[in-house]
């Protein structure tokens, strides 16, 4: 029995040493690269995230405006790149006349002077709308952007033309595979080298259609994130990379990240070797919508030498802080 216990203890100690050696950052110093900054919807009007659901009209609860920009417009994307963004994320909907409108909401009623489901309109009808119509910071007493958003809803083609050499992330707002086919057809017109600068995410079925037709484009969905992270948490300590973690993108909340094997440097190295970009999000919590790293306190929760991606709704604030710290 003593011999058995001794060998069991040796085996456990050996396993612990292997796990430590295979996941410690001692052998994986941070590289000299800077963080990759992703501006969610460009420069957008901010709102309180408390109690947000999929049905919440965020335009009616914005904070006092700090800029003149409206999300998902070409002007807001230009401002985001000028502020320091490496990537801009935006949302698309197919239109009845075969184009893609760049707009977040499933319906028009919240932000615009239009009505109904966004994708049930032609691009000409959407271009006629005032996309700043519904924004208010004081419960409807004033509408500071009313009349200033006329004609500002862009098409996907306009965005692609405006940013011919920038990295872009496209959010497909449905789970309809036909939408993936249409988006792939639109992106197939671009040079294959150009398409490598795109990331597409959204419903599992449409993004898989994009991947099937354009394998050079990185895609992800909620299901693909689970398919990567769950196995990685289970056996990533071995150094074996789950197949679902290859050639994709990962969103990692900052309060979950420290529990990932090898976080941050070993983890980032593994994902880079697998052709996958990692973006840190704000802390995972219920009902916040898409929470980015949106405050200096949240930014401080990332290691000082962090060189992965940062998803933010406050590109100016985060980029300025990183510059001040000499990290950009």
PDB file of C-alpha atoms in Angstrom:
ATOM      1  CA  UNK A   1       0.000   0.000   0.000  1.00  0.00           C
ATOM      2  CA  UNK A   2       2.813   2.414   0.878  1.00  0.00           C
ATOM      3  CA  UNK A   3       4.477   1.744  -2.440  1.00  0.00           C
ATOM      4  CA  UNK A   4       1.200   2.402  -4.258  1.00  0.00           C
ATOM      5  CA  UNK A   5       0.641   5.654  -2.375  1.00  0.00           C
ATOM      6  CA  UNK A   6       4.206   6.756  -3.054  1.00  0.00           C
ATOM      7  CA  UNK A   7       3.904   6.173  -6.794  1.00  0.00           C
ATOM      8  CA  UNK A   8       0.502   7.840  -6.829  1.00  0.00           C
ATOM      9  CA  UNK A   9       1.972  10.905  -5.137  1.00  0.00           C
ATOM     10  CA  UNK A  10       4.859  10.938  -7.620  1.00  0.00           C
ATOM     11  CA  UNK A  11       2.408  10.701 -10.534  1.00  0.00           C
ATOM     12  CA  UNK A  12       0.275  13.536  -9.179  1.00  0.00           C
ATOM     13  CA  UNK A  13       3.340  15.703  -8.609  1.00  0.00           C
ATOM     14  CA  UNK A  14       4.610  14.918 -12.092  1.00  0.00           C
ATOM     15  CA  UNK A  15       1.266  15.842 -13.623  1.00  0.00           C
ATOM     16  CA  UNK A  16       1.158  19.101 -11.662  1.00  0.00           C
ATOM     17  CA  UNK A  17       4.678  19.982 -12.797  1.00  0.00           C
ATOM     18  CA  UNK A  18       3.751  19.201 -16.407  1.00  0.00           C
ATOM     19  CA  UNK A  19       0.642  21.381 -16.253  1.00  0.00           C
ATOM     20  CA  UNK A  20       2.634  24.231 -14.715  1.00  0.00           C
ATOM     21  CA  UNK A  21       5.505  24.001 -17.191  1.00  0.00           C
ATOM     22  CA  UNK A  22       3.161  23.696 -20.161  1.00  0.00           C
ATOM     23  CA  UNK A  23       1.042  26.707 -19.225  1.00  0.00           C
ATOM     24  CA  UNK A  24       3.281  29.125 -17.369  1.00  0.00           C
ATOM     25  CA  UNK A  25       4.119  32.446 -18.984  1.00  0.00           C
ATOM     26  CA  UNK A  26       7.716  32.105 -17.801  1.00  0.00           C
ATOM     27  CA  UNK A  27       8.564  30.483 -21.130  1.00  0.00           C
ATOM     28  CA  UNK A  28       6.304  32.810 -23.152  1.00  0.00           C
ATOM     29  CA  UNK A  29       7.300  36.438 -22.584  1.00  0.00           C
ATOM     30  CA  UNK A  30       5.042  39.047 -24.129  1.00  0.00           C
ATOM     31  CA  UNK A  31       5.983  40.051 -27.652  1.00  0.00           C
ATOM     32  CA  UNK A  32       6.750  43.645 -28.582  1.00  0.00           C
ATOM     33  CA  UNK A  33       3.457  44.093 -30.416  1.00  0.00           C
ATOM     34  CA  UNK A  34       0.777  46.551 -29.413  1.00  0.00           C
ATOM     35  CA  UNK A  35      -2.823  45.600 -28.670  1.00  0.00           C
ATOM     36  CA  UNK A  36      -5.173  45.400 -31.636  1.00  0.00           C
ATOM     37  CA  UNK A  37      -8.083  47.787 -31.054  1.00  0.00           C
ATOM     38  CA  UNK A  38     -11.554  46.990 -32.369  1.00  0.00           C
ATOM     39  CA  UNK A  39     -14.110  49.808 -32.375  1.00  0.00           C
ATOM     40  CA  UNK A  40     -17.607  48.364 -31.961  1.00  0.00           C
ATOM     41  CA  UNK A  41     -19.939  50.151 -34.432  1.00  0.00           C
ATOM     42  CA  UNK A  42     -17.305  52.867 -34.979  1.00  0.00           C
ATOM     43  CA  UNK A  43     -17.651  55.914 -32.739  1.00  0.00           C
ATOM     44  CA  UNK A  44     -21.133  55.614 -31.262  1.00  0.00           C
ATOM     45  CA  UNK A  45     -23.339  57.399 -28.772  1.00  0.00           C
ATOM     46  CA  UNK A  46     -22.949  55.702 -25.419  1.00  0.00           C
ATOM     47  CA  UNK A  47     -25.758  54.533 -23.170  1.00  0.00           C
ATOM     48  CA  UNK A  48     -26.118  52.932 -19.775  1.00  0.00           C
ATOM     49  CA  UNK A  49     -25.868  49.140 -20.122  1.00  0.00           C
ATOM     50  CA  UNK A  50     -27.938  48.419 -17.019  1.00  0.00           C
ATOM     51  CA  UNK A  51     -30.929  46.224 -17.743  1.00  0.00           C
ATOM     52  CA  UNK A  52     -30.358  46.056 -21.488  1.00  0.00           C
ATOM     53  CA  UNK A  53     -32.263  43.325 -23.348  1.00  0.00           C
ATOM     54  CA  UNK A  54     -32.565  42.500 -27.028  1.00  0.00           C
ATOM     55  CA  UNK A  55     -35.713  44.621 -27.168  1.00  0.00           C
ATOM     56  CA  UNK A  56     -34.332  47.722 -25.439  1.00  0.00           C
ATOM     57  CA  UNK A  57     -34.292  50.895 -27.527  1.00  0.00           C
ATOM     58  CA  UNK A  58     -30.852  52.177 -26.614  1.00  0.00           C
ATOM     59  CA  UNK A  59     -31.269  55.401 -28.602  1.00  0.00           C
ATOM     60  CA  UNK A  60     -33.757  56.644 -26.007  1.00  0.00           C
ATOM     61  CA  UNK A  61     -31.321  56.189 -23.132  1.00  0.00           C
ATOM     62  CA  UNK A  62     -28.081  57.668 -24.440  1.00  0.00           C
ATOM     63  CA  UNK A  63     -25.775  59.592 -22.161  1.00  0.00           C
ATOM     64  CA  UNK A  64     -25.084  63.274 -22.780  1.00  0.00           C
ATOM     65  CA  UNK A  65     -23.455  63.303 -26.251  1.00  0.00           C
ATOM     66  CA  UNK A  66     -19.673  63.745 -26.393  1.00  0.00           C
ATOM     67  CA  UNK A  67     -19.456  63.668 -30.190  1.00  0.00           C
ATOM     68  CA  UNK A  68     -21.594  64.250 -33.248  1.00  0.00           C
ATOM     69  CA  UNK A  69     -21.200  60.699 -34.579  1.00  0.00           C
ATOM     70  CA  UNK A  70     -23.894  58.099 -35.097  1.00  0.00           C
ATOM     71  CA  UNK A  71     -22.992  54.429 -35.020  1.00  0.00           C
ATOM     72  CA  UNK A  72     -22.527  52.390 -38.180  1.00  0.00           C
ATOM     73  CA  UNK A  73     -21.966  55.420 -40.404  1.00  0.00           C
ATOM     74  CA  UNK A  74     -18.948  56.017 -42.598  1.00  0.00           C
ATOM     75  CA  UNK A  75     -18.146  59.188 -40.663  1.00  0.00           C
ATOM     76  CA  UNK A  76     -18.160  57.277 -37.362  1.00  0.00           C
ATOM     77  CA  UNK A  77     -15.904  54.595 -38.833  1.00  0.00           C
ATOM     78  CA  UNK A  78     -13.440  57.196 -40.132  1.00  0.00           C
ATOM     79  CA  UNK A  79     -13.398  58.798 -36.689  1.00  0.00           C
ATOM     80  CA  UNK A  80     -12.731  55.409 -35.082  1.00  0.00           C
ATOM     81  CA  UNK A  81      -9.750  54.702 -37.317  1.00  0.00           C
ATOM     82  CA  UNK A  82      -8.451  58.233 -36.727  1.00  0.00           C
ATOM     83  CA  UNK A  83      -8.735  57.680 -32.968  1.00  0.00           C
ATOM     84  CA  UNK A  84      -6.602  54.549 -33.118  1.00  0.00           C
ATOM     85  CA  UNK A  85      -8.805  51.627 -34.157  1.00  0.00           C
ATOM     86  CA  UNK A  86      -7.214  48.808 -36.124  1.00  0.00           C
ATOM     87  CA  UNK A  87     -10.575  47.186 -36.869  1.00  0.00           C
ATOM     88  CA  UNK A  88     -14.097  48.561 -37.062  1.00  0.00           C
ATOM     89  CA  UNK A  89     -17.122  46.353 -36.456  1.00  0.00           C
ATOM     90  CA  UNK A  90     -20.458  47.036 -38.135  1.00  0.00           C
ATOM     91  CA  UNK A  91     -23.824  45.362 -38.733  1.00  0.00           C
ATOM     92  CA  UNK A  92     -25.554  44.453 -41.985  1.00  0.00           C
ATOM     93  CA  UNK A  93     -29.054  43.596 -43.178  1.00  0.00           C
ATOM     94  CA  UNK A  94     -30.072  42.477 -46.682  1.00  0.00           C
ATOM     95  CA  UNK A  95     -32.505  44.772 -48.465  1.00  0.00           C
ATOM     96  CA  UNK A  96     -35.357  43.965 -50.797  1.00  0.00           C
ATOM     97  CA  UNK A  97     -33.355  45.202 -53.798  1.00  0.00           C
ATOM     98  CA  UNK A  98     -30.369  42.915 -53.268  1.00  0.00           C
ATOM     99  CA  UNK A  99     -28.030  45.173 -51.324  1.00  0.00           C
ATOM    100  CA  UNK A 100     -26.804  45.200 -47.724  1.00  0.00           C
ATOM    101  CA  UNK A 101     -27.694  48.083 -45.422  1.00  0.00           C
ATOM    102  CA  UNK A 102     -25.260  48.936 -42.627  1.00  0.00           C
ATOM    103  CA  UNK A 103     -27.469  49.376 -39.562  1.00  0.00           C
ATOM    104  CA  UNK A 104     -27.700  47.695 -36.176  1.00  0.00           C
ATOM    105  CA  UNK A 105     -31.363  47.266 -35.318  1.00  0.00           C
ATOM    106  CA  UNK A 106     -33.704  44.596 -36.612  1.00  0.00           C
ATOM    107  CA  UNK A 107     -36.407  47.255 -36.869  1.00  0.00           C
ATOM    108  CA  UNK A 108     -36.345  50.940 -37.764  1.00  0.00           C
ATOM    109  CA  UNK A 109     -38.649  52.300 -35.074  1.00  0.00           C
ATOM    110  CA  UNK A 110     -36.059  52.966 -32.356  1.00  0.00           C
ATOM    111  CA  UNK A 111     -33.430  55.110 -34.092  1.00  0.00           C
ATOM    112  CA  UNK A 112     -35.085  56.391 -37.241  1.00  0.00           C
ATOM    113  CA  UNK A 113     -38.238  58.086 -38.479  1.00  0.00           C
ATOM    114  CA  UNK A 114     -39.120  54.877 -40.298  1.00  0.00           C
ATOM    115  CA  UNK A 115     -41.228  51.895 -39.288  1.00  0.00           C
ATOM    116  CA  UNK A 116     -41.024  48.153 -39.624  1.00  0.00           C
ATOM    117  CA  UNK A 117     -38.386  45.484 -40.142  1.00  0.00           C
ATOM    118  CA  UNK A 118     -35.165  46.832 -41.607  1.00  0.00           C
ATOM    119  CA  UNK A 119     -34.699  44.063 -44.165  1.00  0.00           C
ATOM    120  CA  UNK A 120     -38.217  44.498 -45.516  1.00  0.00           C
ATOM    121  CA  UNK A 121     -37.238  47.801 -47.173  1.00  0.00           C
ATOM    122  CA  UNK A 122     -35.296  48.753 -50.266  1.00  0.00           C
ATOM    123  CA  UNK A 123     -31.996  50.568 -49.953  1.00  0.00           C
ATOM    124  CA  UNK A 124     -33.582  53.645 -51.518  1.00  0.00           C
ATOM    125  CA  UNK A 125     -36.224  53.677 -48.764  1.00  0.00           C
ATOM    126  CA  UNK A 126     -33.580  53.274 -46.077  1.00  0.00           C
ATOM    127  CA  UNK A 127     -31.456  56.043 -47.567  1.00  0.00           C
ATOM    128  CA  UNK A 128     -34.410  58.423 -47.204  1.00  0.00           C
ATOM    129  CA  UNK A 129     -34.552  57.942 -43.418  1.00  0.00           C
ATOM    130  CA  UNK A 130     -33.137  60.099 -40.643  1.00  0.00           C
ATOM    131  CA  UNK A 131     -31.080  57.633 -38.620  1.00  0.00           C
ATOM    132  CA  UNK A 132     -30.574  60.174 -35.829  1.00  0.00           C
ATOM    133  CA  UNK A 133     -34.288  60.779 -35.306  1.00  0.00           C
ATOM    134  CA  UNK A 134     -34.833  58.730 -32.129  1.00  0.00           C
ATOM    135  CA  UNK A 135     -31.817  59.666 -30.003  1.00  0.00           C
ATOM    136  CA  UNK A 136     -32.523  61.422 -26.713  1.00  0.00           C
ATOM    137  CA  UNK A 137     -30.532  61.849 -23.512  1.00  0.00           C
ATOM    138  CA  UNK A 138     -33.250  63.485 -21.419  1.00  0.00           C
ATOM    139  CA  UNK A 139     -36.262  61.220 -21.744  1.00  0.00           C
ATOM    140  CA  UNK A 140     -37.601  62.824 -24.909  1.00  0.00           C
ATOM    141  CA  UNK A 141     -37.340  66.494 -24.010  1.00  0.00           C
ATOM    142  CA  UNK A 142     -34.781  67.071 -26.732  1.00  0.00           C
ATOM    143  CA  UNK A 143     -33.532  65.084 -29.708  1.00  0.00           C
ATOM    144  CA  UNK A 144     -30.024  66.377 -30.471  1.00  0.00           C
ATOM    145  CA  UNK A 145     -29.482  64.337 -33.646  1.00  0.00           C
ATOM    146  CA  UNK A 146     -32.912  64.742 -35.215  1.00  0.00           C
ATOM    147  CA  UNK A 147     -32.519  65.984 -38.767  1.00  0.00           C
ATOM    148  CA  UNK A 148     -28.770  65.304 -38.762  1.00  0.00           C
ATOM    149  CA  UNK A 149     -28.905  61.697 -39.892  1.00  0.00           C
ATOM    150  CA  UNK A 150     -30.720  62.072 -43.204  1.00  0.00           C
ATOM    151  CA  UNK A 151     -29.301  59.729 -45.817  1.00  0.00           C
ATOM    152  CA  UNK A 152     -26.478  58.533 -43.577  1.00  0.00           C
ATOM    153  CA  UNK A 153     -27.311  54.827 -43.555  1.00  0.00           C
ATOM    154  CA  UNK A 154     -24.553  53.381 -45.770  1.00  0.00           C
ATOM    155  CA  UNK A 155     -24.528  50.333 -47.976  1.00  0.00           C
ATOM    156  CA  UNK A 156     -21.990  47.574 -47.535  1.00  0.00           C
ATOM    157  CA  UNK A 157     -20.479  48.521 -50.899  1.00  0.00           C
ATOM    158  CA  UNK A 158     -20.018  52.105 -49.727  1.00  0.00           C
ATOM    159  CA  UNK A 159     -18.190  50.957 -46.609  1.00  0.00           C
ATOM    160  CA  UNK A 160     -15.941  48.641 -48.613  1.00  0.00           C
ATOM    161  CA  UNK A 161     -15.129  51.466 -51.019  1.00  0.00           C
ATOM    162  CA  UNK A 162     -14.457  53.936 -48.205  1.00  0.00           C
ATOM    163  CA  UNK A 163     -11.986  51.622 -46.458  1.00  0.00           C
ATOM    164  CA  UNK A 164     -10.159  49.676 -49.158  1.00  0.00           C
ATOM    165  CA  UNK A 165      -7.173  48.787 -46.967  1.00  0.00           C
ATOM    166  CA  UNK A 166      -8.656  48.523 -43.474  1.00  0.00           C
ATOM    167  CA  UNK A 167      -9.559  45.461 -41.450  1.00  0.00           C
ATOM    168  CA  UNK A 168     -13.305  45.125 -40.945  1.00  0.00           C
ATOM    169  CA  UNK A 169     -15.586  42.918 -38.867  1.00  0.00           C
ATOM    170  CA  UNK A 170     -19.090  42.291 -40.197  1.00  0.00           C
ATOM    171  CA  UNK A 171     -21.996  41.195 -38.006  1.00  0.00           C
ATOM    172  CA  UNK A 172     -24.733  39.197 -39.734  1.00  0.00           C
ATOM    173  CA  UNK A 173     -27.929  39.919 -37.807  1.00  0.00           C
ATOM    174  CA  UNK A 174     -29.886  36.746 -38.593  1.00  0.00           C
ATOM    175  CA  UNK A 175     -29.475  32.982 -38.608  1.00  0.00           C
ATOM    176  CA  UNK A 176     -30.639  32.625 -42.206  1.00  0.00           C
ATOM    177  CA  UNK A 177     -28.105  30.693 -44.328  1.00  0.00           C
ATOM    178  CA  UNK A 178     -29.334  32.543 -47.416  1.00  0.00           C
ATOM    179  CA  UNK A 179     -27.966  35.729 -45.899  1.00  0.00           C
ATOM    180  CA  UNK A 180     -24.549  34.089 -45.667  1.00  0.00           C
ATOM    181  CA  UNK A 181     -24.747  33.169 -49.340  1.00  0.00           C
ATOM    182  CA  UNK A 182     -25.589  36.757 -50.278  1.00  0.00           C
ATOM    183  CA  UNK A 183     -22.793  38.192 -48.143  1.00  0.00           C
ATOM    184  CA  UNK A 184     -20.274  35.738 -49.568  1.00  0.00           C
ATOM    185  CA  UNK A 185     -21.320  36.763 -53.081  1.00  0.00           C
ATOM    186  CA  UNK A 186     -20.780  40.429 -52.212  1.00  0.00           C
ATOM    187  CA  UNK A 187     -17.353  39.792 -50.690  1.00  0.00           C
ATOM    188  CA  UNK A 188     -16.320  37.440 -53.505  1.00  0.00           C
ATOM    189  CA  UNK A 189     -16.025  40.499 -55.769  1.00  0.00           C
ATOM    190  CA  UNK A 190     -12.976  41.586 -53.776  1.00  0.00           C
ATOM    191  CA  UNK A 191      -9.407  40.424 -54.289  1.00  0.00           C
ATOM    192  CA  UNK A 192      -8.690  37.241 -52.271  1.00  0.00           C
ATOM    193  CA  UNK A 193      -5.865  38.999 -50.424  1.00  0.00           C
ATOM    194  CA  UNK A 194      -8.278  41.758 -49.437  1.00  0.00           C
ATOM    195  CA  UNK A 195     -10.805  39.250 -48.111  1.00  0.00           C
ATOM    196  CA  UNK A 196      -8.256  37.978 -45.585  1.00  0.00           C
ATOM    197  CA  UNK A 197      -8.680  41.279 -43.734  1.00  0.00           C
ATOM    198  CA  UNK A 198     -12.323  40.479 -42.908  1.00  0.00           C
ATOM    199  CA  UNK A 199     -13.948  38.738 -39.972  1.00  0.00           C
ATOM    200  CA  UNK A 200     -17.619  37.754 -40.223  1.00  0.00           C
ATOM    201  CA  UNK A 201     -19.740  36.743 -37.237  1.00  0.00           C
ATOM    202  CA  UNK A 202     -23.359  36.297 -36.247  1.00  0.00           C
ATOM    203  CA  UNK A 203     -25.767  33.403 -36.649  1.00  0.00           C
ATOM    204  CA  UNK A 204     -24.082  30.024 -36.949  1.00  0.00           C
ATOM    205  CA  UNK A 205     -25.766  29.082 -40.225  1.00  0.00           C
ATOM    206  CA  UNK A 206     -25.003  32.216 -42.280  1.00  0.00           C
ATOM    207  CA  UNK A 207     -21.398  32.514 -41.091  1.00  0.00           C
ATOM    208  CA  UNK A 208     -20.791  28.866 -41.943  1.00  0.00           C
ATOM    209  CA  UNK A 209     -22.105  29.599 -45.434  1.00  0.00           C
ATOM    210  CA  UNK A 210     -19.584  32.433 -45.720  1.00  0.00           C
ATOM    211  CA  UNK A 211     -16.785  30.123 -44.561  1.00  0.00           C
ATOM    212  CA  UNK A 212     -17.801  27.399 -46.986  1.00  0.00           C
ATOM    213  CA  UNK A 213     -17.717  29.770 -49.950  1.00  0.00           C
ATOM    214  CA  UNK A 214     -14.792  31.961 -48.842  1.00  0.00           C
ATOM    215  CA  UNK A 215     -12.541  29.865 -46.580  1.00  0.00           C
ATOM    216  CA  UNK A 216      -9.932  32.615 -46.345  1.00  0.00           C
ATOM    217  CA  UNK A 217     -12.320  34.734 -44.249  1.00  0.00           C
ATOM    218  CA  UNK A 218     -12.279  34.143 -40.485  1.00  0.00           C
ATOM    219  CA  UNK A 219     -15.763  33.603 -39.059  1.00  0.00           C
ATOM    220  CA  UNK A 220     -17.241  32.941 -35.665  1.00  0.00           C
ATOM    221  CA  UNK A 221     -20.594  32.529 -33.960  1.00  0.00           C
ATOM    222  CA  UNK A 222     -21.821  31.798 -30.475  1.00  0.00           C
ATOM    223  CA  UNK A 223     -21.708  28.098 -31.269  1.00  0.00           C
ATOM    224  CA  UNK A 224     -18.168  28.230 -32.646  1.00  0.00           C
ATOM    225  CA  UNK A 225     -16.983  30.126 -29.558  1.00  0.00           C
ATOM    226  CA  UNK A 226     -18.370  27.369 -27.347  1.00  0.00           C
ATOM    227  CA  UNK A 227     -16.891  24.690 -29.602  1.00  0.00           C
ATOM    228  CA  UNK A 228     -13.457  26.224 -29.116  1.00  0.00           C
ATOM    229  CA  UNK A 229     -13.446  27.410 -25.506  1.00  0.00           C
ATOM    230  CA  UNK A 230     -15.187  24.484 -23.798  1.00  0.00           C
ATOM    231  CA  UNK A 231     -12.717  21.866 -25.085  1.00  0.00           C
ATOM    232  CA  UNK A 232      -9.823  24.248 -24.479  1.00  0.00           C
ATOM    233  CA  UNK A 233     -10.863  24.636 -20.858  1.00  0.00           C
ATOM    234  CA  UNK A 234     -11.187  20.847 -20.607  1.00  0.00           C
ATOM    235  CA  UNK A 235      -7.839  19.809 -22.085  1.00  0.00           C
ATOM    236  CA  UNK A 236      -5.990  22.912 -23.254  1.00  0.00           C
ATOM    237  CA  UNK A 237      -3.519  22.403 -20.408  1.00  0.00           C
ATOM    238  CA  UNK A 238      -2.022  19.608 -22.530  1.00  0.00           C
ATOM    239  CA  UNK A 239      -1.140  22.050 -25.304  1.00  0.00           C
ATOM    240  CA  UNK A 240      -3.471  20.249 -27.714  1.00  0.00           C
ATOM    241  CA  UNK A 241      -5.468  22.798 -29.684  1.00  0.00           C
ATOM    242  CA  UNK A 242      -9.166  22.001 -30.349  1.00  0.00           C
ATOM    243  CA  UNK A 243      -9.944  22.001 -34.049  1.00  0.00           C
ATOM    244  CA  UNK A 244     -12.666  24.621 -33.544  1.00  0.00           C
ATOM    245  CA  UNK A 245      -9.997  27.073 -32.295  1.00  0.00           C
ATOM    246  CA  UNK A 246      -8.246  27.213 -35.664  1.00  0.00           C
ATOM    247  CA  UNK A 247      -8.584  30.044 -38.198  1.00  0.00           C
ATOM    248  CA  UNK A 248     -11.281  31.910 -36.320  1.00  0.00           C
ATOM    249  CA  UNK A 249     -11.690  34.740 -33.822  1.00  0.00           C
ATOM    250  CA  UNK A 250     -12.366  34.497 -30.086  1.00  0.00           C
ATOM    251  CA  UNK A 251     -14.131  36.897 -27.732  1.00  0.00           C
ATOM    252  CA  UNK A 252     -12.928  36.499 -24.145  1.00  0.00           C
ATOM    253  CA  UNK A 253     -14.490  38.424 -21.213  1.00  0.00           C
ATOM    254  CA  UNK A 254     -11.820  39.891 -18.944  1.00  0.00           C
ATOM    255  CA  UNK A 255     -13.264  38.151 -15.884  1.00  0.00           C
ATOM    256  CA  UNK A 256     -13.093  34.764 -17.633  1.00  0.00           C
ATOM    257  CA  UNK A 257      -9.691  35.183 -19.285  1.00  0.00           C
ATOM    258  CA  UNK A 258      -7.494  34.475 -16.216  1.00  0.00           C
ATOM    259  CA  UNK A 259      -9.030  30.999 -15.997  1.00  0.00           C
ATOM    260  CA  UNK A 260      -7.898  30.036 -19.495  1.00  0.00           C
ATOM    261  CA  UNK A 261      -4.828  27.812 -19.658  1.00  0.00           C
ATOM    262  CA  UNK A 262      -1.727  29.879 -20.329  1.00  0.00           C
ATOM    263  CA  UNK A 263      -3.398  33.283 -20.078  1.00  0.00           C
ATOM    264  CA  UNK A 264      -2.278  35.660 -21.358  1.00  0.00           C
ATOM    265  CA  UNK A 265       0.944  35.087 -23.326  1.00  0.00           C
ATOM    266  CA  UNK A 266       0.934  31.302 -23.741  1.00  0.00           C
ATOM    267  CA  UNK A 267      -2.745  31.405 -24.631  1.00  0.00           C
ATOM    268  CA  UNK A 268      -2.239  34.196 -27.200  1.00  0.00           C
ATOM    269  CA  UNK A 269       0.756  32.384 -28.699  1.00  0.00           C
ATOM    270  CA  UNK A 270      -1.261  29.206 -29.104  1.00  0.00           C
ATOM    271  CA  UNK A 271      -4.129  31.025 -30.752  1.00  0.00           C
ATOM    272  CA  UNK A 272      -1.807  32.971 -33.047  1.00  0.00           C
ATOM    273  CA  UNK A 273      -0.145  29.720 -34.118  1.00  0.00           C
ATOM    274  CA  UNK A 274      -3.651  28.414 -34.886  1.00  0.00           C
ATOM    275  CA  UNK A 275      -4.422  31.462 -37.044  1.00  0.00           C
ATOM    276  CA  UNK A 276      -6.920  32.870 -34.549  1.00  0.00           C
ATOM    277  CA  UNK A 277      -7.330  36.442 -33.283  1.00  0.00           C
ATOM    278  CA  UNK A 278      -8.334  36.975 -29.648  1.00  0.00           C
ATOM    279  CA  UNK A 279     -10.362  39.988 -28.492  1.00  0.00           C
ATOM    280  CA  UNK A 280     -10.832  40.832 -24.827  1.00  0.00           C
ATOM    281  CA  UNK A 281     -14.344  41.943 -23.885  1.00  0.00           C
ATOM    282  CA  UNK A 282     -15.636  43.660 -20.791  1.00  0.00           C
ATOM    283  CA  UNK A 283     -16.672  41.457 -17.870  1.00  0.00           C
ATOM    284  CA  UNK A 284     -19.351  38.866 -18.526  1.00  0.00           C
ATOM    285  CA  UNK A 285     -22.570  39.853 -16.812  1.00  0.00           C
ATOM    286  CA  UNK A 286     -26.219  39.440 -17.586  1.00  0.00           C
ATOM    287  CA  UNK A 287     -28.243  41.923 -19.619  1.00  0.00           C
ATOM    288  CA  UNK A 288     -25.501  44.260 -20.839  1.00  0.00           C
ATOM    289  CA  UNK A 289     -25.677  43.730 -24.573  1.00  0.00           C
ATOM    290  CA  UNK A 290     -22.218  43.741 -26.126  1.00  0.00           C
ATOM    291  CA  UNK A 291     -19.954  44.847 -23.287  1.00  0.00           C
ATOM    292  CA  UNK A 292     -16.555  46.058 -24.380  1.00  0.00           C
ATOM    293  CA  UNK A 293     -13.485  47.146 -22.473  1.00  0.00           C
ATOM    294  CA  UNK A 294     -15.027  50.579 -22.019  1.00  0.00           C
ATOM    295  CA  UNK A 295     -13.371  52.107 -18.958  1.00  0.00           C
ATOM    296  CA  UNK A 296      -9.860  52.637 -17.660  1.00  0.00           C
ATOM    297  CA  UNK A 297     -10.677  50.361 -14.741  1.00  0.00           C
ATOM    298  CA  UNK A 298     -11.560  47.550 -17.142  1.00  0.00           C
ATOM    299  CA  UNK A 299      -8.453  48.241 -19.222  1.00  0.00           C
ATOM    300  CA  UNK A 300      -6.339  47.915 -16.062  1.00  0.00           C
ATOM    301  CA  UNK A 301      -7.664  44.371 -15.633  1.00  0.00           C
ATOM    302  CA  UNK A 302      -5.654  43.362 -18.682  1.00  0.00           C
ATOM    303  CA  UNK A 303      -1.927  42.693 -18.172  1.00  0.00           C
ATOM    304  CA  UNK A 304       0.290  45.703 -18.868  1.00  0.00           C
ATOM    305  CA  UNK A 305       2.064  43.775 -21.625  1.00  0.00           C
ATOM    306  CA  UNK A 306      -1.141  42.409 -23.187  1.00  0.00           C
ATOM    307  CA  UNK A 307      -0.802  42.283 -26.976  1.00  0.00           C
ATOM    308  CA  UNK A 308      -4.047  40.654 -28.059  1.00  0.00           C
ATOM    309  CA  UNK A 309      -7.203  42.332 -29.319  1.00  0.00           C
ATOM    310  CA  UNK A 310      -9.388  44.713 -27.319  1.00  0.00           C
ATOM    311  CA  UNK A 311     -13.071  45.145 -28.194  1.00  0.00           C
ATOM    312  CA  UNK A 312     -14.288  48.564 -27.088  1.00  0.00           C
ATOM    313  CA  UNK A 313     -17.180  50.984 -27.369  1.00  0.00           C
ATOM    314  CA  UNK A 314     -14.867  53.786 -26.198  1.00  0.00           C
ATOM    315  CA  UNK A 315     -12.119  53.799 -28.798  1.00  0.00           C
ATOM    316  CA  UNK A 316     -10.941  57.334 -28.009  1.00  0.00           C
ATOM    317  CA  UNK A 317     -10.642  56.739 -24.266  1.00  0.00           C
ATOM    318  CA  UNK A 318      -8.883  53.371 -24.571  1.00  0.00           C
ATOM    319  CA  UNK A 319      -6.528  54.398 -27.384  1.00  0.00           C
ATOM    320  CA  UNK A 320      -5.536  57.623 -25.606  1.00  0.00           C
ATOM    321  CA  UNK A 321      -4.700  55.721 -22.416  1.00  0.00           C
ATOM    322  CA  UNK A 322      -2.612  53.179 -24.288  1.00  0.00           C
ATOM    323  CA  UNK A 323      -0.721  55.979 -26.040  1.00  0.00           C
ATOM    324  CA  UNK A 324      -0.090  57.722 -22.746  1.00  0.00           C
ATOM    325  CA  UNK A 325       1.309  54.459 -21.374  1.00  0.00           C
ATOM    326  CA  UNK A 326       3.525  54.013 -24.439  1.00  0.00           C
ATOM    327  CA  UNK A 327       1.646  50.903 -25.530  1.00  0.00           C
ATOM    328  CA  UNK A 328       0.556  52.215 -28.957  1.00  0.00           C
TER     329      UNK A 328
END
